[in-house]
PDB file of C-alpha atoms in Angstrom:
ATOM      1  CA  UNK A   1      -9.828   7.055 -15.264  1.00  0.00           C
ATOM      2  CA  UNK A   2      -8.598  10.676 -14.867  1.00  0.00           C
ATOM      3  CA  UNK A   3      -4.973  11.480 -14.410  1.00  0.00           C
ATOM      4  CA  UNK A   4      -3.566  11.548 -10.884  1.00  0.00           C
ATOM      5  CA  UNK A   5      -3.982  14.898  -9.181  1.00  0.00           C
ATOM      6  CA  UNK A   6      -2.086  13.925  -5.914  1.00  0.00           C
ATOM      7  CA  UNK A   7       0.345  11.148  -5.102  1.00  0.00           C
ATOM      8  CA  UNK A   8       2.526   9.898  -2.363  1.00  0.00           C
ATOM      9  CA  UNK A   9       5.387   7.705  -3.658  1.00  0.00           C
ATOM     10  CA  UNK A  10       6.197   5.672  -0.621  1.00  0.00           C
ATOM     11  CA  UNK A  11       9.396   3.877  -1.755  1.00  0.00           C
ATOM     12  CA  UNK A  12      12.149   5.076  -4.021  1.00  0.00           C
ATOM     13  CA  UNK A  13      15.834   4.310  -3.901  1.00  0.00           C
ATOM     14  CA  UNK A  14      18.117   7.344  -4.362  1.00  0.00           C
ATOM     15  CA  UNK A  15      20.956   5.533  -2.597  1.00  0.00           C
ATOM     16  CA  UNK A  16      21.558   3.123  -5.525  1.00  0.00           C
ATOM     17  CA  UNK A  17      24.304   5.386  -7.109  1.00  0.00           C
ATOM     18  CA  UNK A  18      26.032   5.867  -3.759  1.00  0.00           C
ATOM     19  CA  UNK A  19      28.153   2.690  -3.988  1.00  0.00           C
ATOM     20  CA  UNK A  20      28.622  -0.494  -6.005  1.00  0.00           C
ATOM     21  CA  UNK A  21      25.527  -2.691  -5.725  1.00  0.00           C
ATOM     22  CA  UNK A  22      25.611  -6.355  -4.838  1.00  0.00           C
ATOM     23  CA  UNK A  23      25.945  -8.822  -7.644  1.00  0.00           C
ATOM     24  CA  UNK A  24      22.518 -10.172  -7.107  1.00  0.00           C
ATOM     25  CA  UNK A  25      21.041  -6.612  -7.715  1.00  0.00           C
ATOM     26  CA  UNK A  26      22.612  -6.566 -11.138  1.00  0.00           C
ATOM     27  CA  UNK A  27      21.244 -10.060 -11.785  1.00  0.00           C
ATOM     28  CA  UNK A  28      17.664  -8.890 -10.829  1.00  0.00           C
ATOM     29  CA  UNK A  29      17.924  -5.876 -13.055  1.00  0.00           C
ATOM     30  CA  UNK A  30      19.087  -7.928 -16.050  1.00  0.00           C
ATOM     31  CA  UNK A  31      17.141 -11.180 -15.577  1.00  0.00           C
ATOM     32  CA  UNK A  32      14.017 -10.248 -13.636  1.00  0.00           C
ATOM     33  CA  UNK A  33      13.194  -6.654 -14.776  1.00  0.00           C
ATOM     34  CA  UNK A  34      14.948  -7.093 -18.140  1.00  0.00           C
ATOM     35  CA  UNK A  35      16.446  -3.670 -17.878  1.00  0.00           C
ATOM     36  CA  UNK A  36      19.234  -2.971 -20.440  1.00  0.00           C
ATOM     37  CA  UNK A  37      19.891   0.603 -19.094  1.00  0.00           C
ATOM     38  CA  UNK A  38      21.734   1.401 -15.845  1.00  0.00           C
ATOM     39  CA  UNK A  39      19.648   1.970 -12.784  1.00  0.00           C
ATOM     40  CA  UNK A  40      22.546   2.373 -10.459  1.00  0.00           C
ATOM     41  CA  UNK A  41      23.810   5.832 -11.465  1.00  0.00           C
ATOM     42  CA  UNK A  42      23.949   8.688  -8.963  1.00  0.00           C
ATOM     43  CA  UNK A  43      20.600  10.651  -8.438  1.00  0.00           C
ATOM     44  CA  UNK A  44      20.324  14.368  -9.051  1.00  0.00           C
ATOM     45  CA  UNK A  45      17.758  15.767  -6.570  1.00  0.00           C
ATOM     46  CA  UNK A  46      16.607  18.574  -8.888  1.00  0.00           C
ATOM     47  CA  UNK A  47      15.697  15.871 -11.539  1.00  0.00           C
ATOM     48  CA  UNK A  48      13.850  13.786  -9.040  1.00  0.00           C
ATOM     49  CA  UNK A  49      11.901  16.769  -7.940  1.00  0.00           C
ATOM     50  CA  UNK A  50      11.064  17.619 -11.564  1.00  0.00           C
ATOM     51  CA  UNK A  51       9.720  13.997 -12.184  1.00  0.00           C
ATOM     52  CA  UNK A  52       7.801  14.223  -9.034  1.00  0.00           C
ATOM     53  CA  UNK A  53       6.167  17.451  -9.975  1.00  0.00           C
ATOM     54  CA  UNK A  54       5.394  16.141 -13.525  1.00  0.00           C
ATOM     55  CA  UNK A  55       3.429  13.329 -11.931  1.00  0.00           C
ATOM     56  CA  UNK A  56       1.651  14.990  -9.082  1.00  0.00           C
ATOM     57  CA  UNK A  57       3.928  13.347  -6.399  1.00  0.00           C
ATOM     58  CA  UNK A  58       3.835  15.591  -3.234  1.00  0.00           C
ATOM     59  CA  UNK A  59       6.211  13.451  -1.148  1.00  0.00           C
ATOM     60  CA  UNK A  60       8.625  10.567  -1.719  1.00  0.00           C
ATOM     61  CA  UNK A  61       9.850   8.146   0.854  1.00  0.00           C
ATOM     62  CA  UNK A  62      13.534   7.238   0.439  1.00  0.00           C
ATOM     63  CA  UNK A  63      15.014   3.893   1.499  1.00  0.00           C
ATOM     64  CA  UNK A  64      17.970   4.552   3.719  1.00  0.00           C
ATOM     65  CA  UNK A  65      20.492   2.587   5.707  1.00  0.00           C
ATOM     66  CA  UNK A  66      20.906   3.394   9.405  1.00  0.00           C
ATOM     67  CA  UNK A  67      24.565   2.533   9.107  1.00  0.00           C
ATOM     68  CA  UNK A  68      25.272   5.113   6.255  1.00  0.00           C
ATOM     69  CA  UNK A  69      23.892   8.458   7.508  1.00  0.00           C
ATOM     70  CA  UNK A  70      26.006  10.464   5.127  1.00  0.00           C
ATOM     71  CA  UNK A  71      24.344   9.007   1.954  1.00  0.00           C
ATOM     72  CA  UNK A  72      22.060  10.540  -0.654  1.00  0.00           C
ATOM     73  CA  UNK A  73      18.821   9.846   1.193  1.00  0.00           C
ATOM     74  CA  UNK A  74      19.960  11.834   4.226  1.00  0.00           C
ATOM     75  CA  UNK A  75      21.209  14.698   1.993  1.00  0.00           C
ATOM     76  CA  UNK A  76      17.825  14.767   0.219  1.00  0.00           C
ATOM     77  CA  UNK A  77      15.776  15.028   3.386  1.00  0.00           C
ATOM     78  CA  UNK A  78      18.089  17.617   4.903  1.00  0.00           C
ATOM     79  CA  UNK A  79      17.662  19.762   1.849  1.00  0.00           C
ATOM     80  CA  UNK A  80      13.918  19.205   1.288  1.00  0.00           C
ATOM     81  CA  UNK A  81      12.148  17.778   4.319  1.00  0.00           C
ATOM     82  CA  UNK A  82       8.889  19.028   2.984  1.00  0.00           C
ATOM     83  CA  UNK A  83       9.233  16.613  -0.083  1.00  0.00           C
ATOM     84  CA  UNK A  84      11.343  13.658   1.226  1.00  0.00           C
ATOM     85  CA  UNK A  85      11.325  11.465   4.296  1.00  0.00           C
ATOM     86  CA  UNK A  86      13.113   8.191   5.174  1.00  0.00           C
ATOM     87  CA  UNK A  87      12.360   4.525   5.341  1.00  0.00           C
ATOM     88  CA  UNK A  88      15.038   3.135   7.683  1.00  0.00           C
ATOM     89  CA  UNK A  89      16.648  -0.158   6.908  1.00  0.00           C
ATOM     90  CA  UNK A  90      19.953  -1.861   7.542  1.00  0.00           C
ATOM     91  CA  UNK A  91      18.781  -2.823  11.020  1.00  0.00           C
ATOM     92  CA  UNK A  92      20.949  -5.499  12.801  1.00  0.00           C
ATOM     93  CA  UNK A  93      18.243  -7.462  14.622  1.00  0.00           C
ATOM     94  CA  UNK A  94      20.802  -9.771  16.244  1.00  0.00           C
ATOM     95  CA  UNK A  95      22.143  -6.719  18.189  1.00  0.00           C
ATOM     96  CA  UNK A  96      18.815  -5.285  19.214  1.00  0.00           C
ATOM     97  CA  UNK A  97      19.802  -2.653  21.886  1.00  0.00           C
ATOM     98  CA  UNK A  98      22.353  -0.596  19.882  1.00  0.00           C
ATOM     99  CA  UNK A  99      20.040  -0.996  16.805  1.00  0.00           C
ATOM    100  CA  UNK A 100      17.027   0.375  18.572  1.00  0.00           C
ATOM    101  CA  UNK A 101      18.968   3.184  20.090  1.00  0.00           C
ATOM    102  CA  UNK A 102      20.079   4.216  16.640  1.00  0.00           C
ATOM    103  CA  UNK A 103      16.560   3.858  15.344  1.00  0.00           C
ATOM    104  CA  UNK A 104      15.125   6.070  18.126  1.00  0.00           C
ATOM    105  CA  UNK A 105      17.911   8.590  17.616  1.00  0.00           C
ATOM    106  CA  UNK A 106      17.270   8.899  13.806  1.00  0.00           C
ATOM    107  CA  UNK A 107      13.466   9.238  14.281  1.00  0.00           C
ATOM    108  CA  UNK A 108      14.267  12.236  16.625  1.00  0.00           C
ATOM    109  CA  UNK A 109      16.779  13.809  14.131  1.00  0.00           C
ATOM    110  CA  UNK A 110      15.211  13.170  10.653  1.00  0.00           C
ATOM    111  CA  UNK A 111      11.738  12.963   9.029  1.00  0.00           C
ATOM    112  CA  UNK A 112      11.251   9.240   9.267  1.00  0.00           C
ATOM    113  CA  UNK A 113       8.195   7.566   7.697  1.00  0.00           C
ATOM    114  CA  UNK A 114       8.896   3.936   8.572  1.00  0.00           C
ATOM    115  CA  UNK A 115      11.352   1.255   9.470  1.00  0.00           C
ATOM    116  CA  UNK A 116      11.926  -1.350   6.793  1.00  0.00           C
ATOM    117  CA  UNK A 117      12.911  -4.974   6.984  1.00  0.00           C
ATOM    118  CA  UNK A 118      13.280  -7.650   4.269  1.00  0.00           C
ATOM    119  CA  UNK A 119      13.243 -11.111   5.939  1.00  0.00           C
ATOM    120  CA  UNK A 120      14.774 -12.660   2.811  1.00  0.00           C
ATOM    121  CA  UNK A 121      17.544 -10.220   2.696  1.00  0.00           C
ATOM    122  CA  UNK A 122      19.411 -10.990   5.933  1.00  0.00           C
ATOM    123  CA  UNK A 123      20.307 -14.065   7.945  1.00  0.00           C
ATOM    124  CA  UNK A 124      20.176 -16.250   4.805  1.00  0.00           C
ATOM    125  CA  UNK A 125      16.430 -15.824   4.879  1.00  0.00           C
ATOM    126  CA  UNK A 126      16.092 -18.092   7.979  1.00  0.00           C
ATOM    127  CA  UNK A 127      14.222 -15.646  10.171  1.00  0.00           C
ATOM    128  CA  UNK A 128      10.562 -15.312   9.301  1.00  0.00           C
ATOM    129  CA  UNK A 129       8.538 -12.580  10.966  1.00  0.00           C
ATOM    130  CA  UNK A 130       7.176 -14.897  13.730  1.00  0.00           C
ATOM    131  CA  UNK A 131      10.725 -15.262  15.098  1.00  0.00           C
ATOM    132  CA  UNK A 132      11.389 -13.657  18.479  1.00  0.00           C
ATOM    133  CA  UNK A 133      14.434 -11.839  16.971  1.00  0.00           C
ATOM    134  CA  UNK A 134      11.906  -9.245  15.554  1.00  0.00           C
ATOM    135  CA  UNK A 135      10.054  -8.681  18.839  1.00  0.00           C
ATOM    136  CA  UNK A 136      12.287  -5.872  20.085  1.00  0.00           C
ATOM    137  CA  UNK A 137      11.722  -3.939  16.751  1.00  0.00           C
ATOM    138  CA  UNK A 138       7.962  -4.530  16.874  1.00  0.00           C
ATOM    139  CA  UNK A 139       7.851  -3.287  20.360  1.00  0.00           C
ATOM    140  CA  UNK A 140       9.888  -0.186  19.639  1.00  0.00           C
ATOM    141  CA  UNK A 141       7.985   0.663  16.476  1.00  0.00           C
ATOM    142  CA  UNK A 142       4.647   0.407  18.372  1.00  0.00           C
ATOM    143  CA  UNK A 143       6.018   2.540  21.133  1.00  0.00           C
ATOM    144  CA  UNK A 144       7.256   5.202  18.654  1.00  0.00           C
ATOM    145  CA  UNK A 145       4.029   4.898  16.598  1.00  0.00           C
ATOM    146  CA  UNK A 146       6.438   4.287  13.681  1.00  0.00           C
ATOM    147  CA  UNK A 147       5.100   2.080  10.843  1.00  0.00           C
ATOM    148  CA  UNK A 148       6.999  -0.998  10.033  1.00  0.00           C
ATOM    149  CA  UNK A 149       7.260  -2.141   6.434  1.00  0.00           C
ATOM    150  CA  UNK A 150       8.126  -5.828   5.717  1.00  0.00           C
ATOM    151  CA  UNK A 151       8.916  -7.367   2.376  1.00  0.00           C
ATOM    152  CA  UNK A 152       6.379  -9.965   1.413  1.00  0.00           C
ATOM    153  CA  UNK A 153       6.303 -12.309  -1.650  1.00  0.00           C
ATOM    154  CA  UNK A 154       9.197 -14.146  -3.240  1.00  0.00           C
ATOM    155  CA  UNK A 155      12.006 -11.572  -3.851  1.00  0.00           C
ATOM    156  CA  UNK A 156      13.296 -11.031  -7.397  1.00  0.00           C
ATOM    157  CA  UNK A 157      16.905 -11.669  -6.440  1.00  0.00           C
ATOM    158  CA  UNK A 158      18.048 -15.335  -6.387  1.00  0.00           C
ATOM    159  CA  UNK A 159      17.893 -15.624  -2.627  1.00  0.00           C
ATOM    160  CA  UNK A 160      15.762 -17.779  -0.381  1.00  0.00           C
ATOM    161  CA  UNK A 161      12.268 -16.237  -0.138  1.00  0.00           C
ATOM    162  CA  UNK A 162      10.141 -18.497   2.012  1.00  0.00           C
ATOM    163  CA  UNK A 163      10.379 -16.251   5.054  1.00  0.00           C
ATOM    164  CA  UNK A 164       8.521 -13.571   3.149  1.00  0.00           C
ATOM    165  CA  UNK A 165       5.196 -15.592   2.952  1.00  0.00           C
ATOM    166  CA  UNK A 166       2.648 -13.204   4.353  1.00  0.00           C
ATOM    167  CA  UNK A 167       1.063 -15.935   6.472  1.00  0.00           C
ATOM    168  CA  UNK A 168       3.930 -15.290   9.012  1.00  0.00           C
ATOM    169  CA  UNK A 169       2.374 -11.901   9.663  1.00  0.00           C
ATOM    170  CA  UNK A 170      -0.798 -13.565  10.940  1.00  0.00           C
ATOM    171  CA  UNK A 171       0.645 -14.256  14.415  1.00  0.00           C
ATOM    172  CA  UNK A 172       2.480 -10.928  14.502  1.00  0.00           C
ATOM    173  CA  UNK A 173      -0.716  -9.083  13.996  1.00  0.00           C
ATOM    174  CA  UNK A 174      -2.312 -11.087  16.804  1.00  0.00           C
ATOM    175  CA  UNK A 175       0.573 -10.419  19.179  1.00  0.00           C
ATOM    176  CA  UNK A 176       1.139  -6.731  18.280  1.00  0.00           C
ATOM    177  CA  UNK A 177      -2.147  -5.120  17.355  1.00  0.00           C
ATOM    178  CA  UNK A 178      -0.718  -1.714  18.212  1.00  0.00           C
ATOM    179  CA  UNK A 179       1.933  -2.107  15.503  1.00  0.00           C
ATOM    180  CA  UNK A 180       1.232  -0.279  12.133  1.00  0.00           C
ATOM    181  CA  UNK A 181       2.425  -2.898   9.695  1.00  0.00           C
ATOM    182  CA  UNK A 182       2.669  -2.688   5.962  1.00  0.00           C
ATOM    183  CA  UNK A 183       3.483  -5.554   3.548  1.00  0.00           C
ATOM    184  CA  UNK A 184       5.726  -4.108   0.705  1.00  0.00           C
ATOM    185  CA  UNK A 185       6.619  -5.275  -2.820  1.00  0.00           C
ATOM    186  CA  UNK A 186       3.253  -6.990  -3.229  1.00  0.00           C
ATOM    187  CA  UNK A 187       2.846 -10.584  -2.139  1.00  0.00           C
ATOM    188  CA  UNK A 188       3.362 -12.803  -5.244  1.00  0.00           C
ATOM    189  CA  UNK A 189       2.551 -15.776  -5.302  1.00  0.00           C
ATOM    190  CA  UNK A 190       0.615 -15.412  -2.082  1.00  0.00           C
ATOM    191  CA  UNK A 191      -1.788 -12.646  -3.075  1.00  0.00           C
ATOM    192  CA  UNK A 192      -4.851 -14.383  -1.763  1.00  0.00           C
ATOM    193  CA  UNK A 193      -3.265 -14.932   1.657  1.00  0.00           C
ATOM    194  CA  UNK A 194      -2.240 -11.250   1.803  1.00  0.00           C
ATOM    195  CA  UNK A 195      -5.735 -10.115   0.924  1.00  0.00           C
ATOM    196  CA  UNK A 196      -7.301 -12.377   3.536  1.00  0.00           C
ATOM    197  CA  UNK A 197      -4.950 -10.944   6.108  1.00  0.00           C
ATOM    198  CA  UNK A 198      -5.713  -7.337   5.094  1.00  0.00           C
ATOM    199  CA  UNK A 199      -9.407  -8.032   5.650  1.00  0.00           C
ATOM    200  CA  UNK A 200      -8.724  -9.629   9.076  1.00  0.00           C
ATOM    201  CA  UNK A 201      -6.401  -7.036  10.715  1.00  0.00           C
ATOM    202  CA  UNK A 202      -7.177  -3.287  11.156  1.00  0.00           C
ATOM    203  CA  UNK A 203      -3.366  -2.493  11.640  1.00  0.00           C
ATOM    204  CA  UNK A 204      -2.168  -4.125   8.352  1.00  0.00           C
ATOM    205  CA  UNK A 205      -1.642  -2.544   4.881  1.00  0.00           C
ATOM    206  CA  UNK A 206      -0.053  -3.551   1.510  1.00  0.00           C
ATOM    207  CA  UNK A 207       2.138  -1.537  -0.647  1.00  0.00           C
ATOM    208  CA  UNK A 208       2.483  -2.208  -4.399  1.00  0.00           C
ATOM    209  CA  UNK A 209       6.151  -1.037  -4.655  1.00  0.00           C
ATOM    210  CA  UNK A 210       8.226  -2.960  -7.279  1.00  0.00           C
ATOM    211  CA  UNK A 211       4.982  -4.031  -9.168  1.00  0.00           C
ATOM    212  CA  UNK A 212       3.988  -2.477 -12.420  1.00  0.00           C
ATOM    213  CA  UNK A 213       0.381  -1.510 -11.730  1.00  0.00           C
ATOM    214  CA  UNK A 214      -0.805  -2.997 -14.964  1.00  0.00           C
ATOM    215  CA  UNK A 215       0.346  -6.424 -13.692  1.00  0.00           C
ATOM    216  CA  UNK A 216      -1.536  -6.273 -10.392  1.00  0.00           C
ATOM    217  CA  UNK A 217      -3.881  -9.181  -9.938  1.00  0.00           C
ATOM    218  CA  UNK A 218      -7.559  -8.671 -10.483  1.00  0.00           C
ATOM    219  CA  UNK A 219      -8.203 -10.190  -6.997  1.00  0.00           C
ATOM    220  CA  UNK A 220      -6.424  -7.267  -5.436  1.00  0.00           C
ATOM    221  CA  UNK A 221      -8.129  -4.673  -7.596  1.00  0.00           C
ATOM    222  CA  UNK A 222     -11.480  -6.152  -6.672  1.00  0.00           C
ATOM    223  CA  UNK A 223     -10.486  -5.937  -3.009  1.00  0.00           C
ATOM    224  CA  UNK A 224      -9.520  -2.331  -3.432  1.00  0.00           C
ATOM    225  CA  UNK A 225     -12.840  -1.494  -5.073  1.00  0.00           C
ATOM    226  CA  UNK A 226     -14.884  -3.316  -2.333  1.00  0.00           C
ATOM    227  CA  UNK A 227     -13.771  -4.078   1.187  1.00  0.00           C
ATOM    228  CA  UNK A 228     -10.182  -2.895   0.859  1.00  0.00           C
ATOM    229  CA  UNK A 229     -10.647   0.795  -0.047  1.00  0.00           C
ATOM    230  CA  UNK A 230      -8.329   1.990   2.715  1.00  0.00           C
ATOM    231  CA  UNK A 231      -5.863  -0.963   2.595  1.00  0.00           C
ATOM    232  CA  UNK A 232      -3.563  -0.638  -0.437  1.00  0.00           C
ATOM    233  CA  UNK A 233      -0.866   1.886  -0.832  1.00  0.00           C
ATOM    234  CA  UNK A 234       0.967   3.135  -4.075  1.00  0.00           C
ATOM    235  CA  UNK A 235       4.845   3.097  -4.473  1.00  0.00           C
ATOM    236  CA  UNK A 236       7.108   2.879  -7.479  1.00  0.00           C
ATOM    237  CA  UNK A 237      10.404   1.408  -6.215  1.00  0.00           C
ATOM    238  CA  UNK A 238      12.147   3.735  -8.612  1.00  0.00           C
ATOM    239  CA  UNK A 239      14.560   3.510 -10.444  1.00  0.00           C
ATOM    240  CA  UNK A 240      13.657  -0.227 -10.836  1.00  0.00           C
ATOM    241  CA  UNK A 241      10.225   0.944 -11.937  1.00  0.00           C
ATOM    242  CA  UNK A 242      10.171   4.703 -12.704  1.00  0.00           C
ATOM    243  CA  UNK A 243       7.831   7.134 -11.010  1.00  0.00           C
ATOM    244  CA  UNK A 244       6.510   8.204 -14.440  1.00  0.00           C
ATOM    245  CA  UNK A 245       5.697   4.666 -15.550  1.00  0.00           C
ATOM    246  CA  UNK A 246       4.031   3.477 -12.338  1.00  0.00           C
ATOM    247  CA  UNK A 247       1.959   6.685 -11.901  1.00  0.00           C
ATOM    248  CA  UNK A 248       0.949   6.569 -15.461  1.00  0.00           C
ATOM    249  CA  UNK A 249      -0.055   2.922 -15.280  1.00  0.00           C
ATOM    250  CA  UNK A 250      -1.929   3.413 -11.902  1.00  0.00           C
ATOM    251  CA  UNK A 251      -4.219   6.172 -13.407  1.00  0.00           C
ATOM    252  CA  UNK A 252      -5.277   3.701 -16.090  1.00  0.00           C
ATOM    253  CA  UNK A 253      -6.430   1.009 -13.674  1.00  0.00           C
ATOM    254  CA  UNK A 254     -10.264   0.414 -13.551  1.00  0.00           C
ATOM    255  CA  UNK A 255     -10.755   2.021 -10.184  1.00  0.00           C
ATOM    256  CA  UNK A 256     -13.545   4.561  -9.109  1.00  0.00           C
ATOM    257  CA  UNK A 257     -12.272   8.022  -8.458  1.00  0.00           C
ATOM    258  CA  UNK A 258     -12.433   7.777  -4.690  1.00  0.00           C
ATOM    259  CA  UNK A 259     -10.524   4.420  -4.673  1.00  0.00           C
ATOM    260  CA  UNK A 260      -7.874   5.801  -7.057  1.00  0.00           C
ATOM    261  CA  UNK A 261      -7.340   8.788  -4.743  1.00  0.00           C
ATOM    262  CA  UNK A 262      -7.061   6.484  -1.734  1.00  0.00           C
ATOM    263  CA  UNK A 263      -4.528   4.237  -3.530  1.00  0.00           C
ATOM    264  CA  UNK A 264      -2.326   6.980  -4.767  1.00  0.00           C
ATOM    265  CA  UNK A 265      -2.595   9.383  -1.910  1.00  0.00           C
ATOM    266  CA  UNK A 266      -5.154   9.042   0.843  1.00  0.00           C
ATOM    267  CA  UNK A 267      -4.268   5.652   2.291  1.00  0.00           C
ATOM    268  CA  UNK A 268      -0.587   6.698   2.643  1.00  0.00           C
ATOM    269  CA  UNK A 269      -1.586   9.996   4.117  1.00  0.00           C
ATOM    270  CA  UNK A 270      -3.621   8.274   6.887  1.00  0.00           C
ATOM    271  CA  UNK A 271      -1.347   5.404   7.498  1.00  0.00           C
ATOM    272  CA  UNK A 272       2.173   7.014   7.232  1.00  0.00           C
ATOM    273  CA  UNK A 273       1.806  10.680   7.620  1.00  0.00           C
ATOM    274  CA  UNK A 274      -0.871  11.372  10.227  1.00  0.00           C
ATOM    275  CA  UNK A 275       0.036  10.830  13.901  1.00  0.00           C
ATOM    276  CA  UNK A 276      -2.509   9.980  16.546  1.00  0.00           C
ATOM    277  CA  UNK A 277      -4.859  12.953  16.997  1.00  0.00           C
ATOM    278  CA  UNK A 278      -4.830  13.687  13.352  1.00  0.00           C
ATOM    279  CA  UNK A 279      -1.740  16.090  13.038  1.00  0.00           C
ATOM    280  CA  UNK A 280       0.775  15.311  10.217  1.00  0.00           C
TER     281      UNK A 280
END
């Protein structure tokens, strides 16, 4: 396969160096990803842009906490809104009205690509996506035409993960067909369920963030080459997996050129960056 010519990296974490990370994040770095180096140092924007340019990355989506608007992700997008946008997390779904007011305000004030929620990462993992606690967020995202990204698959950190079984999105897609919904961080060990859902619902996508492309299952690659050409979106989850590593591995996958371009660029462009009517 030829090297990538254009890429959107739809999830990186420039906020890691802003403050001390939770103990479980250090455990997942050491025990799950086997990283001996530090991935929690502050990020230099010029260095990030250099790595993006070296790998053909036109735009990177930065995870950001709505409760911490002064952090690195906000500084990056204020400096270079042409290259960076935000994926807004830290949403308190048990206090929906102030949370949704904050979300709507930030969508108005910043370049925002998505809202992000990890069902395993709050409420002790007890609220799966079918729970009514999510319904105000689903409604607001549909109203704003704002894609919603939800973690699927067992998480790396040692926390309860059953709520991230993608089967819980089945009923969500039925109830909210207007909602642009993307599974993120793959779907292990429920890949087949995720693939079946992708084929079933037009509004659903899957992002391979936090997965080294060389380890993606053949069932997913087959889906990408056949019925799922528009369904799967690239992301690195840097610095957990670097932009350079993931783009490099992605370009070596056995994918036809059109499918490769869709995976690295076109699917994200259509799903995240084009509004109704076709304008970006």
